[in-house]
Amino acid sequence: MKKMEKYDIIIAGAGPAGLTAAVELSNKFKILVIERRKPGTTSCTWYSYADRVKKYNIEEAVTTRFDEIKFTSPSQTHYMKDDCVILNHNKVLQLWIERARKNGATIRKETFMDYAYKDGGVVVKTGEDEYFARLLIDAMGTGSKIVAKYDLIKRHDAWVIYGGLIRHEKLETPYVLEYYPLNDVDNSYVGIHPYSETETNIYVFQGRSNTMGKPAELKGIFDKTIQKLHPNGKKIQNLGGTIVSGALKKYALDNIIFFGASGMLNPDGCGMGFNEILKQHQTFAKGITKAMKNNTLDQKTLSKIADSLRDQEVLNFQKIIGAFSLYFIKSKGKWDGGVKWLNAMDGESKYWMRNEFTMEWIMKATLRLHKVIPIKETISMIPMDNLPFVLEQLARFSVKAATSVVKNKMKKEAG
């Protein structure tokens, strides 16, 4: 009888969440990564920021650089100034695979099927074999079988994406990193990620409430968009997926912790899934390392690690913006209000997409939101189950903002 292979940690999923965890933890622990598809491939497209790719040593995967992101609505345009980069998404994953393997991690193309508790750890069952580990990191994304098995999703919304890497003629006016609405009845948007002079990642996306959505449903809209933009263009790679935000009933079980999309790491109304992983993976790995060394892998301890990735004040603000996004999208102006708000934030707008907030920034953003979009105009658009929370948080942030102004004035006068 074949002896069961034993590991310290098994990571289910070889996307950004699973592979960054593998890179960080494989220096200290025996790691197995399992992935149902070929490891190192993805149907996503990612942009990030020059300082982040340098900090996390993935600069060699950069294809193009921009000094702004362009947001367009029917009557408004906002140029969000920042040092942005477009990444070769498959190259990013390959870099992480190489680093994890160099550290001793094992990476296999196997499908997670189920798990069972045994001897103070878990036995993970795949379509090919069974493996033992003290800890299972669920990085399976929106299709997590464990999340589904225990019905752990408390609330979820999603950006549903469908597109492709398009090869086209060299343009007289090159593309920029841009997002704009199609102004259709389905509230569809277009994302442009320039890859080279003759290749561009172009995709359509829609915001959905209380559903994960199905990317293939957007194929017709995408085909019409490409026919208009590049009638002679050729799609050389499919793009598609779901960026999900929301909340879980539990972010960990005994000997199991959710990370990445499995753990609803993407914020409401701002940020991007890939960038959230870049920001949080080292904090996550430090927490896991401590728990492993102390052999405290119970649900309570692991839940604290998951909580360390989330600032409650920031979460409250993100929920507000998420709720207001429904107004922005459904209004006749198709995001005019959102772009007006970004223009009101001026040079500080970049912290919204970066998801880098201080309380001072949140309070300023809340007050400017009030000025740009009168609250009376938005109440009818916010779902009733969200309305009490949104109004409560708006009032609280506004009071904090006013208090902060008074305190700062008193400090200046005293100083």
Coordinates of C-alpha atoms in Angstrom, one line a residue:
M1 CA 0.0 0.0 0.0
K2 CA 1.4 3.4 -1.0
K3 CA 2.4 5.6 1.9
M4 CA 0.5 8.9 2.1
E5 CA 2.7 12.0 1.4
K6 CA 2.9 14.4 4.3
Y7 CA 3.4 18.2 4.1
D8 CA 3.3 21.1 6.5
I9 CA 0.9 23.1 4.4
I10 CA -1.2 22.3 1.4
I11 CA -2.3 25.2 -0.8
A12 CA -5.3 24.5 -3.1
G13 CA -5.2 26.9 -6.0
A14 CA -2.2 28.3 -8.0
G15 CA -3.5 31.7 -8.8
P16 CA -1.9 34.9 -7.3
A17 CA -3.2 34.1 -3.8
G18 CA -1.9 30.5 -3.7
L19 CA 1.4 31.2 -5.4
T20 CA 2.4 34.2 -3.4
A21 CA 1.6 32.3 -0.2
A22 CA 3.7 29.4 -1.6
V23 CA 6.7 31.7 -2.3
E24 CA 6.6 33.3 1.2
L25 CA 6.0 30.1 3.2
S26 CA 8.2 27.6 1.2
N27 CA 11.3 29.0 2.8
K28 CA 10.1 27.7 6.2
F29 CA 7.7 24.8 5.5
K30 CA 7.2 21.8 3.3
I31 CA 4.6 23.0 0.8
L32 CA 2.3 21.3 -1.7
V33 CA 0.4 23.4 -4.2
I34 CA -2.4 21.7 -6.2
E35 CA -4.1 23.4 -9.2
R36 CA -6.9 21.9 -11.4
R37 CA -5.6 23.7 -14.5
K38 CA -2.1 23.9 -15.8
P39 CA -0.2 25.8 -13.1
G40 CA 1.1 29.2 -14.4
T41 CA -1.7 30.1 -16.8
T42 CA -4.5 32.5 -16.3
S43 CA -7.3 34.1 -18.2
C44 CA -7.0 37.4 -16.3
T45 CA -5.3 40.7 -17.2
W46 CA -3.6 42.8 -14.5
Y47 CA -2.3 46.3 -14.0
S48 CA -0.5 47.5 -10.9
Y49 CA 1.9 50.3 -9.8
A50 CA 5.6 50.8 -10.3
D51 CA 6.4 50.9 -6.5
R52 CA 4.5 47.6 -5.9
V53 CA 6.0 45.6 -8.7
K54 CA 9.5 46.8 -7.5
K55 CA 8.7 46.0 -3.9
Y56 CA 7.6 42.5 -4.7
N57 CA 10.2 41.9 -7.4
I58 CA 8.1 41.3 -10.4
E59 CA 9.4 44.1 -12.6
E60 CA 10.5 41.8 -15.3
A61 CA 6.9 40.9 -16.0
V62 CA 6.0 44.6 -16.9
T63 CA 5.0 45.1 -20.5
T64 CA 4.0 48.8 -20.6
R65 CA 4.0 51.8 -18.3
F66 CA 1.6 54.8 -17.9
D67 CA 1.5 57.9 -15.7
E68 CA -2.3 57.9 -15.4
I69 CA -5.5 55.9 -15.6
K70 CA -8.3 57.5 -17.7
F71 CA -11.9 57.3 -16.5
T72 CA -14.5 58.5 -18.9
S73 CA -18.3 59.0 -18.6
P74 CA -20.7 60.7 -21.0
S75 CA -19.9 64.2 -19.8
Q76 CA -16.9 63.8 -17.5
T77 CA -13.3 62.6 -17.8
H78 CA -10.8 62.0 -14.9
Y79 CA -7.1 61.4 -15.3
M80 CA -6.0 59.6 -12.2
K81 CA -2.3 60.4 -11.9
D82 CA -0.1 57.5 -10.8
D83 CA 2.9 55.3 -12.0
C84 CA 0.9 52.5 -13.5
V85 CA 2.1 49.3 -15.2
I86 CA 0.5 46.6 -17.3
L87 CA 1.8 43.1 -16.6
N88 CA 2.3 39.9 -18.6
H89 CA -0.1 37.9 -16.4
N90 CA 1.3 34.5 -17.3
K91 CA 4.9 35.7 -16.7
V92 CA 3.9 36.8 -13.2
L93 CA 2.6 33.4 -12.3
Q94 CA 5.7 31.7 -13.9
L95 CA 8.0 33.9 -11.8
W96 CA 6.2 32.8 -8.6
I97 CA 6.2 29.2 -9.6
E98 CA 10.0 29.3 -10.2
R99 CA 10.6 30.9 -6.9
A100 CA 8.4 28.5 -4.9
R101 CA 10.0 25.5 -6.6
K102 CA 13.4 26.9 -5.9
N103 CA 12.5 27.1 -2.2
G104 CA 11.4 23.4 -2.4
A105 CA 7.7 23.6 -2.9
T106 CA 5.9 20.9 -4.9
I107 CA 3.4 22.1 -7.5
R108 CA 1.0 19.6 -9.2
K109 CA -1.9 19.7 -11.6
E110 CA -4.5 17.9 -9.5
T111 CA -8.1 18.8 -8.7
F112 CA -9.2 19.3 -5.1
M113 CA -12.1 17.0 -4.3
D114 CA -12.6 17.0 -0.5
Y115 CA -10.9 16.9 2.8
A116 CA -11.2 15.1 6.1
Y117 CA -9.7 15.7 9.6
K118 CA -7.0 13.3 10.8
D119 CA -4.2 13.3 13.4
G120 CA -4.4 17.0 14.2
G121 CA -4.4 18.0 10.5
V122 CA -6.3 17.4 7.3
V123 CA -6.2 14.8 4.6
V124 CA -6.7 16.4 1.2
K125 CA -8.3 14.3 -1.5
T126 CA -7.6 15.1 -5.1
G127 CA -8.7 13.3 -8.3
E128 CA -5.3 11.5 -8.2
D129 CA -4.3 10.9 -4.6
E130 CA -4.5 11.8 -0.9
Y131 CA -2.1 14.0 1.1
F132 CA -1.8 15.0 4.7
A133 CA -1.0 18.5 6.1
R134 CA -1.3 20.4 9.3
L135 CA -2.8 23.3 7.5
L136 CA -4.9 23.8 4.3
I137 CA -4.9 27.2 2.6
D138 CA -8.0 27.5 0.4
A139 CA -7.0 29.7 -2.5
M140 CA -9.5 28.2 -5.0
G141 CA -11.2 31.5 -5.7
T142 CA -14.9 31.9 -6.4
G143 CA -15.2 28.2 -7.1
S144 CA -14.0 27.1 -3.7
K145 CA -15.6 23.7 -2.9
I146 CA -15.2 24.3 0.8
V147 CA -17.0 27.6 0.8
A148 CA -19.8 26.0 -1.2
K149 CA -19.9 22.9 0.9
Y150 CA -20.6 24.9 4.1
D151 CA -22.6 27.7 2.5
L152 CA -20.2 30.3 3.9
I153 CA -21.0 33.2 1.7
K154 CA -22.9 35.9 3.7
R155 CA -23.0 38.5 1.0
H156 CA -21.4 38.8 -2.4
D157 CA -21.3 41.1 -5.5
A158 CA -19.1 40.8 -8.5
W159 CA -17.5 42.4 -11.5
V160 CA -18.0 39.9 -14.3
I161 CA -15.4 40.2 -17.1
Y162 CA -15.1 38.8 -20.6
G163 CA -12.5 39.8 -23.3
G164 CA -9.3 38.9 -25.1
L165 CA -5.8 39.9 -26.0
I166 CA -6.3 41.5 -29.4
R167 CA -3.6 41.8 -32.1
H168 CA -4.2 44.8 -34.3
E169 CA -2.5 47.3 -36.6
K170 CA -0.2 49.9 -35.1
L171 CA -2.4 52.8 -34.1
E172 CA -1.7 56.5 -34.9
T173 CA -2.9 57.4 -31.4
P174 CA -1.8 54.6 -29.0
Y175 CA -4.2 53.2 -26.4
V176 CA -3.9 54.4 -22.8
L177 CA -4.9 52.6 -19.6
E178 CA -8.6 53.4 -19.6
Y179 CA -12.1 52.5 -18.4
Y180 CA -15.3 53.8 -20.0
P181 CA -19.0 52.9 -20.2
L182 CA -20.8 51.6 -23.3
N183 CA -24.0 53.4 -22.0
D184 CA -26.1 50.4 -22.9
V185 CA -29.1 49.0 -21.0
D186 CA -26.9 46.4 -19.3
N187 CA -24.5 49.0 -17.8
S188 CA -21.5 47.5 -19.5
Y189 CA -18.0 49.0 -19.3
V190 CA -14.8 48.6 -21.3
G191 CA -11.4 48.1 -19.9
I192 CA -8.3 48.8 -22.0
H193 CA -4.9 47.4 -20.9
P194 CA -2.3 48.2 -23.6
Y195 CA 0.1 45.3 -24.0
S196 CA 2.4 46.5 -26.8
E197 CA 2.1 48.7 -29.9
T198 CA 0.1 46.0 -31.7
E199 CA -1.5 44.0 -28.9
T200 CA -4.1 45.2 -26.4
N201 CA -6.0 43.5 -23.6
I202 CA -9.6 44.6 -24.2
Y203 CA -12.5 43.4 -22.1
V204 CA -16.1 44.3 -21.2
F205 CA -17.3 44.1 -17.6
Q206 CA -20.5 44.5 -15.6
G207 CA -21.3 44.9 -11.9
R208 CA -23.6 42.3 -10.5
S209 CA -25.4 42.1 -7.2
N210 CA -25.9 38.9 -5.2
T211 CA -24.4 36.7 -7.9
M212 CA -21.0 35.4 -9.1
G213 CA -22.2 35.9 -12.7
K214 CA -21.0 34.1 -15.8
P215 CA -18.3 35.7 -18.0
A216 CA -19.5 33.9 -21.2
E217 CA -22.8 35.9 -21.0
L218 CA -20.8 39.0 -22.0
K219 CA -19.4 37.5 -25.2
G220 CA -22.0 39.1 -27.5
I221 CA -21.3 42.5 -26.0
F222 CA -17.6 42.0 -26.3
D223 CA -17.8 40.8 -29.9
K224 CA -19.8 44.0 -30.9
T225 CA -17.3 46.2 -29.1
I226 CA -14.3 44.6 -30.9
Q227 CA -16.1 44.8 -34.2
K228 CA -16.4 48.5 -33.7
L229 CA -12.9 49.1 -32.3
H230 CA -10.9 46.6 -34.4
P231 CA -12.9 44.9 -37.2
N232 CA -9.7 43.3 -38.6
G233 CA -8.3 42.5 -35.2
K234 CA -7.5 38.9 -34.1
K235 CA -8.1 37.6 -30.6
I236 CA -5.0 35.6 -29.6
Q237 CA -5.9 34.8 -26.0
N238 CA -9.2 34.7 -24.1
L239 CA -9.7 36.8 -21.0
G240 CA -12.4 36.3 -18.5
G241 CA -13.3 35.9 -14.9
T242 CA -15.0 37.3 -11.9
I243 CA -13.8 39.8 -9.3
V244 CA -16.0 39.1 -6.3
S245 CA -16.4 41.2 -3.2
G246 CA -18.5 40.6 -0.1
A247 CA -18.3 38.8 3.2
L248 CA -18.1 35.3 4.6
K249 CA -19.8 33.8 7.6
K250 CA -16.4 32.4 8.6
Y251 CA -13.0 33.2 7.2
A252 CA -11.4 30.1 8.7
L253 CA -12.2 26.6 10.0
D254 CA -10.0 24.4 12.2
N255 CA -6.8 23.8 10.2
I256 CA -8.2 25.6 7.2
I257 CA -8.0 29.3 6.2
F258 CA -9.4 31.1 3.1
F259 CA -7.1 33.5 1.2
G260 CA -7.7 35.6 -2.0
A261 CA -11.1 35.4 -3.7
S262 CA -12.0 32.4 -1.6
G263 CA -11.8 34.7 1.4
M264 CA -13.5 37.7 -0.2
L265 CA -10.3 39.7 -0.1
N266 CA -11.3 42.2 -2.8
P267 CA -12.9 45.3 -1.4
D268 CA -16.3 46.8 -2.3
G269 CA -16.3 49.5 -4.8
C270 CA -12.5 50.0 -5.2
G271 CA -9.2 48.2 -5.7
M272 CA -8.5 45.2 -7.8
G273 CA -8.2 41.5 -6.8
F274 CA -4.6 41.1 -8.0
N275 CA -3.4 44.3 -6.3
E276 CA -5.1 43.2 -3.0
I277 CA -3.0 40.0 -3.1
L278 CA 0.2 42.0 -3.6
K279 CA -0.6 44.2 -0.7
Q280 CA -1.7 41.4 1.7
H281 CA 0.3 38.3 1.0
Q282 CA 3.3 39.0 3.2
T283 CA 1.1 40.0 6.2
F284 CA -0.8 36.8 5.6
A285 CA 2.3 34.7 5.4
K286 CA 3.7 36.2 8.7
G287 CA 0.5 35.3 10.5
I288 CA 0.6 31.7 9.1
T289 CA 4.2 31.3 10.0
K290 CA 3.5 32.3 13.6
A291 CA 0.5 30.0 13.9
M292 CA 2.4 27.1 12.4
K293 CA 5.4 27.5 14.8
N294 CA 3.1 27.8 17.8
N295 CA 0.9 25.0 16.5
T296 CA -2.2 27.1 17.0
L297 CA -4.2 26.2 13.9
D298 CA -7.7 26.4 15.5
Q299 CA -10.5 28.4 13.9
K300 CA -10.2 31.3 16.3
T301 CA -6.5 31.9 15.7
L302 CA -6.7 31.5 11.9
S303 CA -9.7 33.9 11.9
K304 CA -7.6 36.5 13.6
I305 CA -5.0 36.2 10.7
A306 CA -7.8 36.7 8.2
D307 CA -9.1 39.7 10.2
S308 CA -5.6 41.2 10.2
L309 CA -6.0 41.8 6.4
R310 CA -9.0 44.0 6.9
D311 CA -9.3 47.4 8.6
Q312 CA -12.9 47.8 9.8
E313 CA -13.1 51.5 9.2
V314 CA -11.8 51.0 5.6
L315 CA -14.4 48.2 5.1
N316 CA -17.2 50.5 6.2
F317 CA -16.1 53.2 3.8
Q318 CA -15.7 50.6 1.0
K319 CA -19.3 49.4 1.6
I320 CA -20.5 53.0 1.3
I321 CA -18.7 53.4 -2.1
G322 CA -20.0 50.1 -3.2
A323 CA -23.6 51.2 -2.4
F324 CA -23.1 54.5 -4.1
S325 CA -21.7 52.7 -7.2
L326 CA -25.1 51.3 -7.8
Y327 CA -26.4 54.9 -8.1
F328 CA -23.6 55.9 -10.3
I329 CA -24.0 53.0 -12.7
K330 CA -27.8 53.1 -12.9
S331 CA -28.1 56.9 -13.2
K332 CA -28.8 58.4 -16.6
G333 CA -25.3 59.7 -16.8
K334 CA -23.8 56.2 -16.5
W335 CA -21.0 56.9 -14.0
D336 CA -21.0 60.7 -14.4
G337 CA -21.4 61.0 -10.6
G338 CA -18.5 58.7 -9.9
V339 CA -16.2 60.6 -12.3
K340 CA -17.3 63.9 -10.8
W341 CA -16.4 62.6 -7.4
L342 CA -13.0 61.4 -8.6
N343 CA -12.4 64.9 -10.1
A344 CA -13.4 66.4 -6.7
M345 CA -10.7 64.3 -5.1
D346 CA -8.2 65.6 -7.6
G347 CA -4.7 64.3 -7.0
E348 CA -5.8 62.2 -4.1
S349 CA -8.1 60.1 -6.2
K350 CA -5.4 57.5 -6.8
Y351 CA -5.7 56.2 -3.2
W352 CA -9.2 54.9 -4.2
M353 CA -7.9 52.5 -6.8
R354 CA -4.8 51.7 -4.7
N355 CA -7.1 50.9 -1.8
E356 CA -4.7 52.8 0.5
F357 CA -6.8 54.8 2.9
T358 CA -6.2 56.8 6.0
M359 CA -9.0 58.0 8.2
E360 CA -8.3 61.6 7.1
W361 CA -8.6 60.5 3.5
I362 CA -11.9 58.7 4.2
M363 CA -13.4 61.6 6.0
K364 CA -12.4 64.0 3.2
A365 CA -13.7 61.7 0.5
T366 CA -17.0 61.4 2.4
L367 CA -17.5 65.1 2.6
R368 CA -16.6 65.6 -1.1
L369 CA -19.1 62.8 -2.0
H370 CA -21.8 64.8 -0.2
K371 CA -21.0 67.9 -2.1
V372 CA -20.8 66.3 -5.5
I373 CA -23.8 64.0 -5.2
P374 CA -26.6 65.3 -2.9
I375 CA -27.8 62.5 -0.6
K376 CA -31.4 63.0 -1.7
E377 CA -30.5 61.9 -5.2
T378 CA -28.9 58.7 -4.1
I379 CA -31.3 57.4 -1.5
S380 CA -33.8 56.0 -4.0
M381 CA -31.0 54.1 -5.8
I382 CA -29.4 52.4 -2.8
P383 CA -31.0 49.0 -1.9
M384 CA -33.2 49.2 1.2
D385 CA -31.2 46.6 3.0
N386 CA -28.1 48.7 2.6
L387 CA -29.7 52.1 3.3
P388 CA -29.6 52.2 7.1
F389 CA -25.9 51.1 7.2
V390 CA -24.9 53.6 4.5
L391 CA -26.7 56.5 6.2
E392 CA -25.2 55.6 9.6
Q393 CA -21.7 55.4 8.3
L394 CA -22.0 58.7 6.3
A395 CA -23.2 60.5 9.4
R396 CA -20.4 58.9 11.5
F397 CA -17.7 59.8 9.0
S398 CA -19.1 63.3 8.7
V399 CA -19.0 63.9 12.4
K400 CA -15.5 62.6 12.6
A401 CA -14.5 64.9 9.8
A402 CA -16.0 67.9 11.5
T403 CA -14.4 66.9 14.9
S404 CA -11.0 66.5 13.1
V405 CA -11.2 70.0 11.6
V406 CA -11.9 71.5 15.1
K407 CA -9.1 69.5 16.7
N408 CA -6.6 70.5 14.1
K409 CA -7.6 74.2 14.4
M410 CA -7.2 74.0 18.2
K411 CA -3.7 72.4 17.8
K412 CA -2.6 75.2 15.4
E413 CA -3.9 77.9 17.8
A414 CA -2.1 76.2 20.7
G415 CA 1.1 75.7 18.8

